[in-house]
Amino acid sequence: MSKDETKADWASTAANELCGKPLQDLTRQTPEQIDVEPLYTAADLAGLDHLNSNPGQAPFTRGIRATMYTNRPWTIRQYAGFSTAEETNAFFKKALSAGQKGLSVAFDLATHRGFDSDHPRVKGDVGKAGVAIDTVEDMKRLFEDIPLDQMSVSMTMNGAVLPVLASFIVAGEEQGVSQDRLSGTIQNDILKEFMVRNTYIFPPDPSMRIISDIIGHTAEHMPKFNSISISGYHMQEAGANLVQELAFTLADGLEYVKAATEKGLDVDKFAPRLSFFFCIGMNFFMEAAKLRAARTLWARWMEKLFNPSDERSLMLRTHCQTSGASLAEQDPYNNIIRTTIEAMAATLGGTQSLHTNSFDEAISLPTDFSARIARNTQLILQHETGITDTVDPLAGSYYVENLTADLIQKANALISEIQDMGGMTKAVQDGLPKREIEKMATARQARVDSGQDVIVGVNKFKLSDEEPIDILDIDNDAVRARQTERLNEIRKRRDEDAVSDALGKLKLAAKDEDKNLLAATIDAMRARASVGEVSDALEEIFGRFAGQTETVKDIYKNTYGAAEEIDNIKASLNAFINTTSETPVLYMAKLGQDGHDRGAKVIASAFGDFGLDVRVGDLFQTPEEAADTAIAMGAHIIGVSSLAAGHKTLLPELIAALKDKGAEDILVICGGIIPQQDYQFLYDAGVAAIFGPGTPVPDAARETLNKATDHLKRMHNYRQDRLVTRRA
């Protein structure tokens, strides 16, 4: 029986169950524009050319190793960084004793952006979203009593990759472990930063040179170390659909290989050590298919563009992490279930290592309690489910194989488009990936807010009362004071002439394409230069990059559609205009070094669709800079998006700056990852409204407008006097 005959036979049976409802209504279209049919049969496997190999054979659709988990299960990693090196070291030791097999380091935002902890721009960031690393001494404390010749270490670092990797190398040396014995991965994926995460420092061209130099140095001196982890994780977290995550990630990888080979490196000397990093969200079958598609596409494109001799150069090895964006603040124990489902998708898709998020990470850094549950999720999957009993257990699934083929076809078309543009660097400079991801993120938020996409406990099946949960709170002031004290001690003890000489040589290397920047940075870190000093030296030569901000239009409004909620916003908007005779001006600010701007961009785009005059500020502003900008543009409202726990420092400073400048009439609202326990502190500081994770955007818009109208009624005469004074 043919494919058409098989489905026709089924359709006649199904029609009896549908009671006149069109059969086409059972077909679902995903955000990737993939039509998911209600039935797949054996006939649907015909012509799928990715099925023609076994595990361990190119194009590695079924896995990069012939035996996969039947011989060795995936590596359990937990991404962690807790304010200081000592606290993170204690967490690592506890996790290793409980069954974890590899370490994965999260750095604070000050470190990511190349600032020392005592720099005035990072007052609210030190130790907040990861561990603070200023010098080799911090790195040594991070791995104290953890033998680096026996432990694989993954480090998520891109902007300040040179001083951080050099610090790790020197810490190993001073532990007695030479470079050639170090194993692990450095993320070192800067193109992704220009697209979504924004923890860049230098412009694209010198940033690509840094990547090539690291690939070159590790290929020669660190044969067990992965020189780059090409990351799609942050793309999906920023809103990318799975086709975009696949295509943009693989296109990034091809660009890095191109950059390295153009410097004269043999592709087979470094390509087998490349690794990837994907996000695993809640579309269970498609996420498993995505990893199978990724391996197929990478092998085909590598063979097409670079024709390597070593088959290992065609292998896509990947780490995965369950989605942070899928975690909800509301009814947070549901997140344990979400993480388990995502972890199963990653393992059935054939990941090489995995991090499982803790259930409280929509609110704060994980506690020991939540981290243990996350880690045990993987242990249970490895030891109690049978997942490791056979290679590629989903192989031959009519549905999964068709999803795999659809993802290959659509991602391949997008990669081809990028190659036709001249590669990913050109595409990033054009803004294509960032723009397309922001469209997808905005549409996704509208679908959730309107109930088209169901999130249990958030927009459906909600609890009437939420029980508070314990959260981890970091004393940012104490961490910063401790780091500053240690920096001062090192500066007193070190040989300043040696530091100056090493930094001078680093600057000369930056001007000379034939010099290796990682080698020069290692010398600087041996002399006890700091992360900030190395970054400053390179900034003198390369400059510091400032991204351009833009928002998408009409995506949110068109996706949400007409509804009473939108009409209510119009009424609130008209009330504001009738009261003030002005269109409300909202200034969206990102304070500190938090570059995650998905939330800010979605709010800006949606509020703009609702009729507000929305201006988006530059990333990485200080509170004083944000206040000055808002005043200069005549803003009625400042909206602050906070995702990195700096709110208790930065928001009070913003409100104080507005008061000092005589601008109390500007209303301050905030949203993001802000624990309920901190709300009263922020209200007491003068914040007018707080919108936590899961707040529908129309609700936030209506409440903002109503509060702004009431506030300006009280402040009307004051504001008019201030505007007249400023115009004069």
Short mmCIF file of C-alpha atoms in Angstrom, two decimals, residues 155-158 185-197 228-237 240 244-253 256 275-279 290 317-321 424 437:
data_model
loop_
_atom_site.label_atom_id
_atom_site.label_comp_id
_atom_site.label_asym_id
_atom_site.label_seq_id
_atom_site.Cartn_x
_atom_site.Cartn_y
_atom_site.Cartn_z
CA MET A 155 34.18 27.49 30.92
CA THR A 156 31.47 29.74 29.49
CA MET A 157 33.56 32.72 28.49
CA ASN A 158 33.67 34.80 25.32
CA THR A 185 36.29 23.38 26.77
CA ILE A 186 36.31 27.15 26.50
CA GLN A 187 33.20 28.59 24.86
CA ASN A 188 35.08 31.25 22.86
CA ASP A 189 32.05 31.89 20.61
CA ILE A 190 31.93 35.63 20.01
CA LEU A 191 29.62 35.78 16.97
CA LYS A 192 26.77 34.53 19.14
CA GLU A 193 27.46 37.37 21.57
CA PHE A 194 26.91 39.95 18.83
CA MET A 195 23.59 38.26 18.06
CA VAL A 196 21.98 37.65 21.44
CA ARG A 197 23.93 37.58 24.68
CA ILE A 228 35.73 26.53 21.11
CA SER A 229 32.16 25.57 22.01
CA ILE A 230 29.90 26.92 19.31
CA SER A 231 26.73 27.87 21.12
CA GLY A 232 23.15 27.84 19.97
CA TYR A 233 21.96 27.75 23.56
CA HIS A 234 21.72 31.50 24.00
CA MET A 235 19.98 31.87 20.65
CA GLN A 236 17.06 29.70 21.71
CA GLU A 237 17.02 31.42 25.10
CA ALA A 240 15.16 31.68 18.22
CA GLN A 244 17.30 29.40 13.48
CA GLU A 245 19.24 27.87 16.35
CA LEU A 246 20.51 25.11 14.07
CA ALA A 247 21.39 27.29 11.09
CA PHE A 248 22.95 30.22 12.95
CA THR A 249 24.98 27.94 15.22
CA LEU A 250 26.37 25.82 12.40
CA ALA A 251 27.03 28.91 10.29
CA ASP A 252 29.01 30.33 13.23
CA GLY A 253 31.02 27.12 13.34
CA TYR A 256 35.34 29.89 12.79
CA SER A 275 32.45 21.25 20.18
CA PHE A 276 28.92 22.62 20.15
CA PHE A 277 26.39 23.68 22.77
CA PHE A 278 22.64 23.48 22.21
CA CYS A 279 19.59 24.46 24.22
CA LYS A 290 17.39 18.72 16.16
CA ARG A 317 30.18 16.73 19.40
CA THR A 318 27.82 18.62 21.65
CA HIS A 319 27.02 19.63 25.19
CA CYS A 320 23.41 20.46 25.97
CA GLN A 321 21.62 22.39 28.69
CA MET A 424 28.25 34.68 9.34
CA ILE A 437 15.49 36.09 16.47
#
